[in-house]
Coordinates of C-alpha atoms and ligand atoms in Angstrom, one line a residue:
X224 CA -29.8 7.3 42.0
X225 CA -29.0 10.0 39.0
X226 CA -29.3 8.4 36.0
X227 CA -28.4 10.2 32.8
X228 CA -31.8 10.4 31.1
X229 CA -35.2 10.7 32.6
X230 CA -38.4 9.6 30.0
X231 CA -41.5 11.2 31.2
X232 CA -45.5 11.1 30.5
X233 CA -46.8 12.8 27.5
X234 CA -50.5 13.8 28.5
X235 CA -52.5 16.5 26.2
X236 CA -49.6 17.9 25.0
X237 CA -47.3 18.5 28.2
X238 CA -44.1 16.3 29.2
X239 CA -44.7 15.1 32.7
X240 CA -43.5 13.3 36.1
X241 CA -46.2 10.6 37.0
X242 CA -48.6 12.0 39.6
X243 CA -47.6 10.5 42.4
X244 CA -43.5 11.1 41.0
X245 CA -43.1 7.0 40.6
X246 CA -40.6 6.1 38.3
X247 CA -39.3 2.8 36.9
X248 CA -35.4 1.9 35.9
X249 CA -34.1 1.5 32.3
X250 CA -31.8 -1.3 32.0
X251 CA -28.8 -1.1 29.7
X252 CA -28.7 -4.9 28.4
X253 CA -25.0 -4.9 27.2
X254 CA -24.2 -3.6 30.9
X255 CA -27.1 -4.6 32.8
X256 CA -26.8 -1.2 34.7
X257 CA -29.5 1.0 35.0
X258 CA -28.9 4.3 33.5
X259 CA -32.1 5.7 32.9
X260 CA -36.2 6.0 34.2
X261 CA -39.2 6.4 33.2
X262 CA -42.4 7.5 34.5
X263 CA -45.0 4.9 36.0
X264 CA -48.6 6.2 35.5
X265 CA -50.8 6.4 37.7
X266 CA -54.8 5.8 37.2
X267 CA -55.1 9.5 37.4
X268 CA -52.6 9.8 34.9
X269 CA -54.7 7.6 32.7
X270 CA -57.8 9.1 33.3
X271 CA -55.9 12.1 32.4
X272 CA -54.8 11.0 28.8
X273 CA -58.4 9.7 28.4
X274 CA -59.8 12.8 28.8
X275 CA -57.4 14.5 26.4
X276 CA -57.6 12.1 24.1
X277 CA -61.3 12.0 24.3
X278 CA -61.3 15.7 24.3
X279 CA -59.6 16.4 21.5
X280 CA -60.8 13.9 19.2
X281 CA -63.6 16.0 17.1
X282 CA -61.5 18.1 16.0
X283 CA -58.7 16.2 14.8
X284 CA -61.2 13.7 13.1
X285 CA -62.7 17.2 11.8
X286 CA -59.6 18.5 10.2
X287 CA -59.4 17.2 6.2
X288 CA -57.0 14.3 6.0
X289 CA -54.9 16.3 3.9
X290 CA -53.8 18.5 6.9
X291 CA -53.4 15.6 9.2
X292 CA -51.4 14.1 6.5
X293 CA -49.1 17.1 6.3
X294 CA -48.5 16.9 10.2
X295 CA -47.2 13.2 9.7
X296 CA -44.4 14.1 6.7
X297 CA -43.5 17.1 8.7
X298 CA -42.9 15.0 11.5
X299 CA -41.2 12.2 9.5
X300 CA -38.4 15.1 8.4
X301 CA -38.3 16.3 12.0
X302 CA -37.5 12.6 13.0
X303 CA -35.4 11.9 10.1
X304 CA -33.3 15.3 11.3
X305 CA -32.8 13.5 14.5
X306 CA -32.4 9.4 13.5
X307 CA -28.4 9.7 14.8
X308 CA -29.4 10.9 18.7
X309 CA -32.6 8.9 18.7
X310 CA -31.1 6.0 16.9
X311 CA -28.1 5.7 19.9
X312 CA -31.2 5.5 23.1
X313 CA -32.4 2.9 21.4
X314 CA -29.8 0.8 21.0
X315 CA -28.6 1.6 25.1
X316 CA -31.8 0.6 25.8
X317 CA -32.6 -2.3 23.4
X318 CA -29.3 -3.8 23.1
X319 CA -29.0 -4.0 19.4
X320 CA -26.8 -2.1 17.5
X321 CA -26.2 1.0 16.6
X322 CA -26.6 0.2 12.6
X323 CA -30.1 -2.0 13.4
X324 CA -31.4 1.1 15.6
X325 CA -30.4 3.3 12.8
X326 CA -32.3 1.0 9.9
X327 CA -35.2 0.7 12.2
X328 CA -35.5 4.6 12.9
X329 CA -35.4 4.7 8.9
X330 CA -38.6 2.7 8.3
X331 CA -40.1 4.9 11.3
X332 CA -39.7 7.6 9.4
X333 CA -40.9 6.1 6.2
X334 CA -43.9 5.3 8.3
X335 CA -44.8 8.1 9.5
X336 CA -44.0 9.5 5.8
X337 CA -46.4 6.6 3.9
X338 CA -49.4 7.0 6.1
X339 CA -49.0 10.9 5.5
X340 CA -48.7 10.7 1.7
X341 CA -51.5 8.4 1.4
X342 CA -53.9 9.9 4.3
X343 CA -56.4 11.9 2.2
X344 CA -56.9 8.9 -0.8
X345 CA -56.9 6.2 2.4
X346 CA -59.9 8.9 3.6
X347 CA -61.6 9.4 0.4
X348 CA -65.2 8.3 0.2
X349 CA -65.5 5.9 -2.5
X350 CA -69.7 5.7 -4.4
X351 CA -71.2 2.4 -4.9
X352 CA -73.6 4.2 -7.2
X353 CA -75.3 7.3 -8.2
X354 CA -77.1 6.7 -4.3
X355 CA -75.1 4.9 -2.4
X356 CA -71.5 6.4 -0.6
X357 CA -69.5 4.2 1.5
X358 CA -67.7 6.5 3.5
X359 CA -64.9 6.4 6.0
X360 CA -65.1 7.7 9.3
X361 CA -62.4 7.5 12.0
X362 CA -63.4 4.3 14.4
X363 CA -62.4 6.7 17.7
X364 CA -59.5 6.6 20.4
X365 CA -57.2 4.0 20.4
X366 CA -55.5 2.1 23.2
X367 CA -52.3 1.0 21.4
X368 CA -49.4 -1.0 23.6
X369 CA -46.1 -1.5 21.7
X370 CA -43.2 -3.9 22.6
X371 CA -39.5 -3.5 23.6
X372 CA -38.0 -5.4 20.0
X373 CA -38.6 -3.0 17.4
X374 CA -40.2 0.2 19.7
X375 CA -39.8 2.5 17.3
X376 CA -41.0 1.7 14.2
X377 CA -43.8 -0.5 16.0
X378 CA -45.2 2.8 17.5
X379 CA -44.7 4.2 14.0
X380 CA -47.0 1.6 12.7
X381 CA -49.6 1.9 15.2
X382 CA -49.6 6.3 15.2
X383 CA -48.9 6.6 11.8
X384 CA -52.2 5.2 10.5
X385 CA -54.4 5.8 13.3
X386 CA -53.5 9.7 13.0
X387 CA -53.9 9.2 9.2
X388 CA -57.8 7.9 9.7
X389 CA -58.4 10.4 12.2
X390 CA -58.6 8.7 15.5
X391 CA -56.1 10.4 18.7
X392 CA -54.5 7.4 20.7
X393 CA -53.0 6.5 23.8
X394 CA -49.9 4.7 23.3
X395 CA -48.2 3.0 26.5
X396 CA -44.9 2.2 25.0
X397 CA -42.6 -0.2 26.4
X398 CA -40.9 0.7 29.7
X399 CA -37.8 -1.2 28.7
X400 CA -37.7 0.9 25.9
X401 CA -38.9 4.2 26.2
X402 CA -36.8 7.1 24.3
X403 CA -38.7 5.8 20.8
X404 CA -42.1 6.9 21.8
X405 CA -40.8 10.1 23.4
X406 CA -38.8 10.8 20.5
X407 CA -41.6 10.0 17.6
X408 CA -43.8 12.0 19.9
X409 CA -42.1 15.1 20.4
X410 CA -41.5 14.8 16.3
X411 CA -45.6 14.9 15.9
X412 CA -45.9 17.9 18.6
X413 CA -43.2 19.8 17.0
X414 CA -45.1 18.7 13.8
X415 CA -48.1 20.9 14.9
X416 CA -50.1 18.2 16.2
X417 CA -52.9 19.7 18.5
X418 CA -52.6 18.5 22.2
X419 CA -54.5 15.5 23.7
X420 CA -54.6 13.6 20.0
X421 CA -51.3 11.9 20.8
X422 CA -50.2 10.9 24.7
X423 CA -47.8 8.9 26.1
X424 CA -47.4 6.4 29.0
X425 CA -45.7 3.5 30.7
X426 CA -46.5 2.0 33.9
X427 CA -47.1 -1.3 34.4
X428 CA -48.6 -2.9 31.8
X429 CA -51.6 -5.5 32.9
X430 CA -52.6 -2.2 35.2
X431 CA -52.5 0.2 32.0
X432 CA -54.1 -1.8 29.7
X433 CA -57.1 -3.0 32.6
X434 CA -57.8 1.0 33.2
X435 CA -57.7 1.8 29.9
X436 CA -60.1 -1.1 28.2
X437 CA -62.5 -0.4 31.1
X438 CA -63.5 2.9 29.7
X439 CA -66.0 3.1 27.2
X440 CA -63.8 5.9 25.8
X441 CA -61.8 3.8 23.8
X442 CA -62.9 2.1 21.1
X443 CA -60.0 0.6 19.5
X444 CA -57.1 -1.7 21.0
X445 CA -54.3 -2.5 18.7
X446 CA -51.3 -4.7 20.6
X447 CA -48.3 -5.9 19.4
X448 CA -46.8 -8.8 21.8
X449 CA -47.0 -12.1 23.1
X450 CA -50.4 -14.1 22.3
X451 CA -51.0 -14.8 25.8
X452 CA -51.4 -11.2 26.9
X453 CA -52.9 -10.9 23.4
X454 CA -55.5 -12.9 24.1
X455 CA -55.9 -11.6 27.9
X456 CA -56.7 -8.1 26.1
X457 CA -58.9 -9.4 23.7
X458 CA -60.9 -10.6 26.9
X459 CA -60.7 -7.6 28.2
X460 CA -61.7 -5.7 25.1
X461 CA -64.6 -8.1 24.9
X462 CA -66.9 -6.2 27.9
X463 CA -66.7 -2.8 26.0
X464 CA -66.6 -4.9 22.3
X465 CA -63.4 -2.7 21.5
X466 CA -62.2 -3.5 17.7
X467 CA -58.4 -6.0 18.2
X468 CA -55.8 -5.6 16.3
X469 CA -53.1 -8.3 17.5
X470 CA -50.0 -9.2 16.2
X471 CA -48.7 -12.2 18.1
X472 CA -45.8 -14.3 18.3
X473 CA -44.7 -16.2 15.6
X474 CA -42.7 -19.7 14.9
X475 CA -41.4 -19.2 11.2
X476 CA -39.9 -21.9 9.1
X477 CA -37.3 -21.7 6.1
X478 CA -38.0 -24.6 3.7
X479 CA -34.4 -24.7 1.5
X480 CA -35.5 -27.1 -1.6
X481 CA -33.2 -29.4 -3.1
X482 CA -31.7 -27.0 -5.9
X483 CA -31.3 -24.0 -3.4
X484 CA -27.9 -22.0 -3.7
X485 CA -26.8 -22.4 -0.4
X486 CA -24.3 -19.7 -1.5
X487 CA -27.1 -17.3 -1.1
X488 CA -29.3 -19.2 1.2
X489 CA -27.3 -19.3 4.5
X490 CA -26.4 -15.7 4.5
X491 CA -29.6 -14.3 4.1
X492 CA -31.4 -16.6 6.6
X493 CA -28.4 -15.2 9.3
X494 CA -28.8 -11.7 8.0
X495 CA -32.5 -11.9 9.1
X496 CA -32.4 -14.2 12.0
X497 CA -29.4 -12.5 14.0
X498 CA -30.3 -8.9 13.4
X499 CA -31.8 -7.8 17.1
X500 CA -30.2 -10.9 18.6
X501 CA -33.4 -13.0 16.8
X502 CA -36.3 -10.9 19.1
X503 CA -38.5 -10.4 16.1
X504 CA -41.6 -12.0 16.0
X505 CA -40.9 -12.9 12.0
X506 CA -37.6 -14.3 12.4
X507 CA -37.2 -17.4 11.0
X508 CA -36.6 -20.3 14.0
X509 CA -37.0 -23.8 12.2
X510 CA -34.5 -24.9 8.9
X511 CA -36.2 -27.4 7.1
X512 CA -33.8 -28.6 4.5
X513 CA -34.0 -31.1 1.3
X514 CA -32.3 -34.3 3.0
X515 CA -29.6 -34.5 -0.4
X516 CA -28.4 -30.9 1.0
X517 CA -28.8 -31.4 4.9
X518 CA -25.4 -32.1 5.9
X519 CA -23.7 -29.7 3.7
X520 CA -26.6 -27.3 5.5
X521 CA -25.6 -28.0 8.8
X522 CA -22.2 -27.7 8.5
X523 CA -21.9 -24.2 6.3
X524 CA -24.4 -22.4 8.5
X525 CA -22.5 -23.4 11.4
X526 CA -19.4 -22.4 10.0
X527 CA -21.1 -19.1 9.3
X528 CA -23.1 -18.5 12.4
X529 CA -19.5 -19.0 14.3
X530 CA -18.1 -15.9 12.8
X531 CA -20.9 -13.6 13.2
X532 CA -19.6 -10.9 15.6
X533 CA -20.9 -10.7 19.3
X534 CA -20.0 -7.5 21.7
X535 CA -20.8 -3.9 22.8
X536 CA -23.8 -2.2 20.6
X537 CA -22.0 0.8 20.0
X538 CA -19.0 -1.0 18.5
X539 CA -19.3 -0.5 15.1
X540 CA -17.7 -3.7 14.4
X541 CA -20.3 -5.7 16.1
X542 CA -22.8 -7.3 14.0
X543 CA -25.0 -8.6 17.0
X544 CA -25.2 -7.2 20.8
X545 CA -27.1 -8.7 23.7
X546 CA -30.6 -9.4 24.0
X547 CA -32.8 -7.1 25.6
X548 CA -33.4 -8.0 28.9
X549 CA -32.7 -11.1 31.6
X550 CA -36.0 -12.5 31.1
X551 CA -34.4 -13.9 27.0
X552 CA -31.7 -15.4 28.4
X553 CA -33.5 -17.3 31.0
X554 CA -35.7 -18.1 28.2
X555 CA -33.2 -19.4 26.0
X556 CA -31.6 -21.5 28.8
X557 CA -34.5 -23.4 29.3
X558 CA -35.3 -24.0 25.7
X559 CA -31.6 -25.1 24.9
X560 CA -31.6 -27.6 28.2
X561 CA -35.2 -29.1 27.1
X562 CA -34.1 -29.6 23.7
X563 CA -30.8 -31.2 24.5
X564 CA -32.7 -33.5 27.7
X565 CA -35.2 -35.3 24.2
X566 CA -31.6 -35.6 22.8
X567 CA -30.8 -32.5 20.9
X568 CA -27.4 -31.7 19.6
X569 CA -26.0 -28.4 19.8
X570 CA -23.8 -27.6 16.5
X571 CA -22.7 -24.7 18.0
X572 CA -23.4 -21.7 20.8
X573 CA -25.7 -23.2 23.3
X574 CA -24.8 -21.1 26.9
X575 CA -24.4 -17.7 27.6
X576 CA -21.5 -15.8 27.3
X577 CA -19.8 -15.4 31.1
X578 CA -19.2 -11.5 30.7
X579 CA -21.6 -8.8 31.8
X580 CA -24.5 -8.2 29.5
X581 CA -27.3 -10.4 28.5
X582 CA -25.2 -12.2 25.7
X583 CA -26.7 -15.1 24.4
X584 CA -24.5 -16.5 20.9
X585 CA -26.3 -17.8 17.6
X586 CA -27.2 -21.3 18.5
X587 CA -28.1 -24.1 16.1
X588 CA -29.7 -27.2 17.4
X589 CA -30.0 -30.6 15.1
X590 CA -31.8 -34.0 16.1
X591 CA -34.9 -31.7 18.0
X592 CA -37.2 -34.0 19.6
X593 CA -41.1 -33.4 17.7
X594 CA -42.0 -32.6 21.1
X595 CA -39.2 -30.6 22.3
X596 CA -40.6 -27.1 23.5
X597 CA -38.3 -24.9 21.1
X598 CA -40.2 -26.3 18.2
X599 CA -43.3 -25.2 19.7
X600 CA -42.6 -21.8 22.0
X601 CA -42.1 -18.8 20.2
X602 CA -38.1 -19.0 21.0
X603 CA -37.6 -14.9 20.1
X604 CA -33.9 -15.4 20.6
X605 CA -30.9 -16.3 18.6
X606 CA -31.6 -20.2 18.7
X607 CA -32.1 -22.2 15.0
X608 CA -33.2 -25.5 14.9
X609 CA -32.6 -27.7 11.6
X610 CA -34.2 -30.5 10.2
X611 CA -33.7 -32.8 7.1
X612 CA -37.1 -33.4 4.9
X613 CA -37.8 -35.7 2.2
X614 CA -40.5 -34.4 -0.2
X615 CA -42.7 -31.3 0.0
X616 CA -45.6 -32.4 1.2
X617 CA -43.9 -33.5 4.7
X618 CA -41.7 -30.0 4.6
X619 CA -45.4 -28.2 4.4
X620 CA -46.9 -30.3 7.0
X621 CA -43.6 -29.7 9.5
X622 CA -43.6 -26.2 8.6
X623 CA -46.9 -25.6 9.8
X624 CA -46.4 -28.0 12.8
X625 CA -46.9 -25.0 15.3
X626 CA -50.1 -22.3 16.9
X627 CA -48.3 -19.7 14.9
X628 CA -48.7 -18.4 11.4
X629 CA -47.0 -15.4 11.3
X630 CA -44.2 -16.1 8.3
X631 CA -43.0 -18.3 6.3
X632 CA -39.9 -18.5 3.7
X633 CA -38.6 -20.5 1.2
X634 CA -35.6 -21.1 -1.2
X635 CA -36.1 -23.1 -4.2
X636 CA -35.9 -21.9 -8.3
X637 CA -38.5 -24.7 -8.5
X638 CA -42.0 -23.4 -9.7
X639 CA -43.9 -26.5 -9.0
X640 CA -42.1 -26.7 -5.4
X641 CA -42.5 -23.0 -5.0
X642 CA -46.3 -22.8 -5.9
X643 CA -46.9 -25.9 -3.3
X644 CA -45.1 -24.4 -0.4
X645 CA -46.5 -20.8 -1.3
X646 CA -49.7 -22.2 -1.4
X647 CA -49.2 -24.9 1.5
X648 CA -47.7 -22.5 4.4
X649 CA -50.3 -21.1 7.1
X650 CA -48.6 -17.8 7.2
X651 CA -49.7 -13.9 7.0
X652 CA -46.3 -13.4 4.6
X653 CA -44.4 -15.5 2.6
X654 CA -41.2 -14.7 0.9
X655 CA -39.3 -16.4 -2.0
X656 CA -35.5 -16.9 -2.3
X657 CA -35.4 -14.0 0.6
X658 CA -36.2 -12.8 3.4
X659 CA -38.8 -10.1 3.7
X660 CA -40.3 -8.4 6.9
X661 CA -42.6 -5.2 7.4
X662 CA -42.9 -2.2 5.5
X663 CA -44.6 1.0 5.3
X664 CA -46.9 0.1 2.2
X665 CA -47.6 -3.2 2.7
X666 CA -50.0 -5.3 4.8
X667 CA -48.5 -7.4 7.3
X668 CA -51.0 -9.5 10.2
X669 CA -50.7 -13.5 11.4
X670 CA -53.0 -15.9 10.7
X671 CA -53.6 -18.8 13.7
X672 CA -52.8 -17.7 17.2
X673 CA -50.3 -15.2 15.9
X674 CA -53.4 -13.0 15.6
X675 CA -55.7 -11.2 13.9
X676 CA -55.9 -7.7 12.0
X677 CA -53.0 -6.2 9.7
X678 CA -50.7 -3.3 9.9
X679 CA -49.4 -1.3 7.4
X680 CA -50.3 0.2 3.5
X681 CA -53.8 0.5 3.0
X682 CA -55.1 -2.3 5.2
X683 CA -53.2 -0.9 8.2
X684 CA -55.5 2.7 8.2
X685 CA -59.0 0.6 7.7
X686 CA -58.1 -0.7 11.2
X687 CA -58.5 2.8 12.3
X688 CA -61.6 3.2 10.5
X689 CA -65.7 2.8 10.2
X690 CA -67.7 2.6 7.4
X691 CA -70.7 4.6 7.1
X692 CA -72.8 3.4 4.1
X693 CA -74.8 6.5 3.1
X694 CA -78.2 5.7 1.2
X695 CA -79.7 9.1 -0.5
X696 CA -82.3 10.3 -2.5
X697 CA -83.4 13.4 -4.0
X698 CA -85.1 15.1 -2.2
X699 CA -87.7 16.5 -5.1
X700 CA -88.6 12.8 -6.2
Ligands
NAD883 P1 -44.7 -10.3 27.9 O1 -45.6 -11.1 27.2 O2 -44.9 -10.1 29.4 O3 -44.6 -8.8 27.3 C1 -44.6 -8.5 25.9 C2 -45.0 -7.1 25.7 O4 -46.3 -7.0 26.2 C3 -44.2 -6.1 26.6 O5 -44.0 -4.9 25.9 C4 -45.1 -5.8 27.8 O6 -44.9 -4.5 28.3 C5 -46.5 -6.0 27.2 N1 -47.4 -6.5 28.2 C6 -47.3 -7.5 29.0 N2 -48.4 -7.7 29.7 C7 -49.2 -6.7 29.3 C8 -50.6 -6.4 29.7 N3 -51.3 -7.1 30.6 N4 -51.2 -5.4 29.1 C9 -50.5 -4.7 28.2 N5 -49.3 -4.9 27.8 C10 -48.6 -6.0 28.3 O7 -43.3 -10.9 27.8 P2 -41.8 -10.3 27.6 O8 -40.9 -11.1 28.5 O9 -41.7 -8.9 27.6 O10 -41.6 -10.9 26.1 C11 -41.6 -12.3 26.0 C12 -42.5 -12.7 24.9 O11 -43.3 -11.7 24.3 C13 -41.6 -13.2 23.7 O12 -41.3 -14.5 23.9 C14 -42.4 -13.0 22.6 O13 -43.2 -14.2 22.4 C15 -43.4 -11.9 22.9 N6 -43.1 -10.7 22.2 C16 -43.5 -10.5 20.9 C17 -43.2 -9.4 20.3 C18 -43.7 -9.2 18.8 O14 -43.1 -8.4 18.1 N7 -44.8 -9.9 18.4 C19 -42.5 -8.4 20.9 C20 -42.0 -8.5 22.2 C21 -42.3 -9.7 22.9

C-alpha cells in the first residue's frame, strides 16, 4: 500500500524504519482510510533508545540548565515556524479540526517555551541555612507514553519539563497519532539537542511499556491515559520502584447554581465539551443544575447543542469533526443504549451519523439512571448527561458520585454557594463561572483514581527531579 506519509523511529538522534521494517496504519477518522504508517519497534529498537538514552544522560544532566533552557525556546520558535503543516497531520490523524489542532500546537509551543524560560530558577539550589543546601538533581531517564486526544501538547508537557530538569526520555507517542511527536522532536534536534537525550517510538503499547519498565535504566514513568492501563504500569513500575506520574480519566461535573446566567453558562460549557469531539479527559460529562432553572437548562442547551456544526476537519466551517478512532463510537453506543435500557431520555443526538467517518453528534441525556454506566465510565465522547438538584449539599455529593477527581466547574455569582462547592468538589482543578483546562505555568494532576503526580509550571519539572539535601561544615572547625 503507498500511503502519503511514513512516521519513523527516532533513536539517538537518527530517523529510522523499525528493525525488522514492521509498520502499523494511520487511520484518517473523518474517512476511515488509512493514509499513513508508522514504525512498530521492535525490543531491539528499545534496547536501542535505552542505551542512547542512558548514554547520553550525563552530559545533558551536566550542561547548566540555562543552556538546556535555550534548546527548549529555540525549539518552541522552530515549532511555532511550523504550527500550519504540523497543525494539518494532526487534525488528518486526530480528527479534530483544523482550528483545535492549530490552538493545541499553540500551547505546545508555549510549553516547550515555559519550561525553557523557567529551567535555570526551576534548577536553582535553594539553602535551608548557612549549612544546609537542598539541591536539585535530575531523577534520570524517563519512560513517558502519551495518548492520541491532545498528542501534541501532551508530549509537550511531558519533554518540556523533563528536558528542563535534566533527565533524556523515551517517549512512545501514540500510534494513532504520530506526526506530533515527530514533529516536536525534529523541532528539539534542529534545536541543537545532543543525540540519545530525546527518542521516539510506537509499537504496541502493553509490549513497549513491559520492555521498557523492566530495565533498571529508567527511573521515571510518567503516563497519560486511561486508569486501567495506568494502574497496570504502576504495577509494573512497582518491581524497579520507578517514580508515577499518572494522569487518568476523569468524570467532570458542572454545577449551574440557581442565579447562573444561562446566557453565558450554556456556551461556555459547549465551547469546552465539543472541542475534540469531547475526548478530553477534563471535559465536563455530568450538568447538575438548580431544579428552579432545570427545564429552561434542558431546553436552551439542546437548542444549542443542535446547531453546533458536524463535518470534514478541514472545513473551516466545521466546529466539531469525528472522533478519533472506531473504538469511541462503539463506546458511545453502548453507553447511550445502557442509559436509555434504566430509562434515559435522549434530548437530542443519540446514534451515529450514517456517512463515512467516525461521527458521533453532541448528545444530551436527562432522566439517567444513578446506576446507569455513563454516570460512572469515563464517557470521553460528546455525550452530556443533565440532572436537576435541590440544594448544595446534594449537588456536592452527586458531583463527586464517581472514581474520578480530575475537574470540576461551577457557575454561580453566589460566594457562600461558590466557597461550598469550591471547597466540597474532589477535584485536581476547579474553575468558576468558566471553563479552564491545562496550561503551561500551572499545575494540573487528579486526585482519586484519576491519578497521582501533576504536570505543568513549577510542580510539573519536580516530577523530573531529586532532592539532594547537602549537610556541610567547614572544614577548619
Ligand atoms: P486504552 O486505555 O487502550 O489507551 C489509552 C492510551 O494508552 C493509548 O494512547 C494507548 O496507546 C496507551 N496504552 C494502552 N495500553 C498501554 C500499555 N499497556 N502500555 C502503555 N500504553 C498503553 O484505550 P483507548 O481506546 O485508546 O482510549 C480509551 C480510554 O482511554 C478513554 O475512554 C479514556 O478513558 C482513556 N484516555 C484518556 C486520555 C487522557 O487524556 N487522560 C487520553 C486518551 C484515552
Amino acid at each position: 500500500m503507498s500511503y502519503t506519509r511514513s512516521h519513523q523511529l527516532f533513536i539517538n538522534g537518527t530517523w529510522r524504519a523499525a528493525s525488522d521494517g514492521a509498520t502499523l496504519p494511520v487511520i484518517n477518522p473523518a474517512t476511515e482510510n488509512a493514509f499513513a504508517s508508522v514504525a512498530s519497534a521492535t525490543a531491539q529498537d528499545l534496547d536501542e533508545a535505552l542505551a542512547a538514552a542512558q548514554g547520553s544522560s550525563k552530559a545533558w544532566a551536566a550542561l547548566p540548565a540555562n543552556e538546556r533552557g535555550a534548546i527548549l525556546i529555540k525549539a518552541s520558535k522552530i515549532l511555532a515556524n511550523n504550527i500550519d503543516a504540523a497543525a494539518r497531520n494532526l487534525s488528518e490523524e486526530q480528527g479534530k479540526t483544523v482550528a483545535e489542532a492549530t490552538g493545541e500546537y499553540k500551547r505546545t509551543v508555549e510549553t516547550l517555551e515555559w519550561n525553557g524560560v523557567h529551567a535555570e530558577r526551576l534548577c536553582a539550589a535553594s539553602p535551608i541555612d548557612e549549612h544546609r543546601t537542598i539541591r536539585l538533581e535530575p531523577a534520570g531517564v524517563v519512560a513517558a507514553f502519551t495518548p492520541w486526544n491532545y498528542p501534541a501538547v501532551l508530549n509537550a508537557r511531558k519533554l518540556a519539563p523533563a528536558l528542563a530538569a535534566g533527565c533524556s526520555v523515551i517517549l512512545k507517542g501514540a500510534e494513532e497519532t504520530p506526526s506530533a511527536a515527530v514533529h516536536i522532536a525534529e523541532a528539539l534536534h534542529q534545536a541543537g539537542l545532543p543525540d540519545g537525550v530525546v527518542n521516539v517510538v510506537f509499537g504496541n503499547p502493553a509490549a513497549i511499556s513491559t520492555h521498557l519498565l523492566a530495565s533498571p535504566i529508567v527511573k521515571v514513568l510518567t503516563f497519560t491515559g486511561s486508569t486501567a492501563v495506568g494502574k497496570q504500569l504502576a504495577k509494573a513500575a512497582a518491581n524497579n520502584l520507578q517514580r508515577c506520574i499518572l494522569e487518568l480519566g476523569g468524570h467532570s461535573p458542572v454545577v449551574v447554581c440557581d442565579d447562573a446566567d444561562l446566557a453565558k453558562a450554556i456556551p461556555a460549557i459547549l465551547e469546552y465539551k465539543f472541542e475534540c469531539a469531547g475526548q478530553s479527559c477534563n471535559a465536563p460529562s455530568r450538568i447538575l443544575v438548580a431544579r428552579p432553572l432545570y427545564n429552561d437548562f434542558v431546553a436552551r442547551i439542546t437548542e444549542a447543542a443542535g446547531r453546533i456544526r458536524i463535518g470534514a476537519p478541514d472545513d473551516p466551517a466545521t466546529e466539531m469533526g469525528p472522533m478519533a478512532n472506531a473504538r469511541r463510537i462503539e463506546a458511545m453506543q453502548r453507553l447511550t443504549k445502557d442509559a436509555v435500557d434504566g430509562g434515559a431520555r435522549i434530548q437530542i443526538g443519540g446514534a451515529r451519523l450514517e456517512q463515512p467517518g467516525f461521527y458521533w453528534p453532541p448528545t444530551i441525556l436527562t432522566d439517567v439512571p444513578s446506576d446507569a454506566k455513563v454516570l460512572h465510565e469515563e464517557p470521553f465522547g460528546p455525550i452530556l448527561t443533565v440532572a436537576p438538584f435541590d440544594d448544595i449539599d446534594q449537588a456536592i455529593d452527586e458531583a463527586n458520585a464517581t472514581e474520578y477527581g480530575l475537574a470540576g466547574y461551577l457557575f454561580t455569582g453566589n460566594s457562600e454557594a461558590k466557597e461550598a462547592l469550591v471547597n466540597g468538589l474532589s477535584a485536581g482543578a476547579v474553575s468558576v463561572n468558566f471553563l479552564k483546562g491545562v496550561s503551561a505555568d500551572s499545575p494540573y494532576g487528579g486526585v482519586k483514581q484519576s491519578g497521582y503526580g501533576y504536570e505543568g509550571g513549577e510542580q510539573g519539572v519536580r516530577g523530573f527531579q531529586n532532592l539532594k539535601l547537602v549537610n556541610e561544615l567547614p572544614s577548619h572547625r
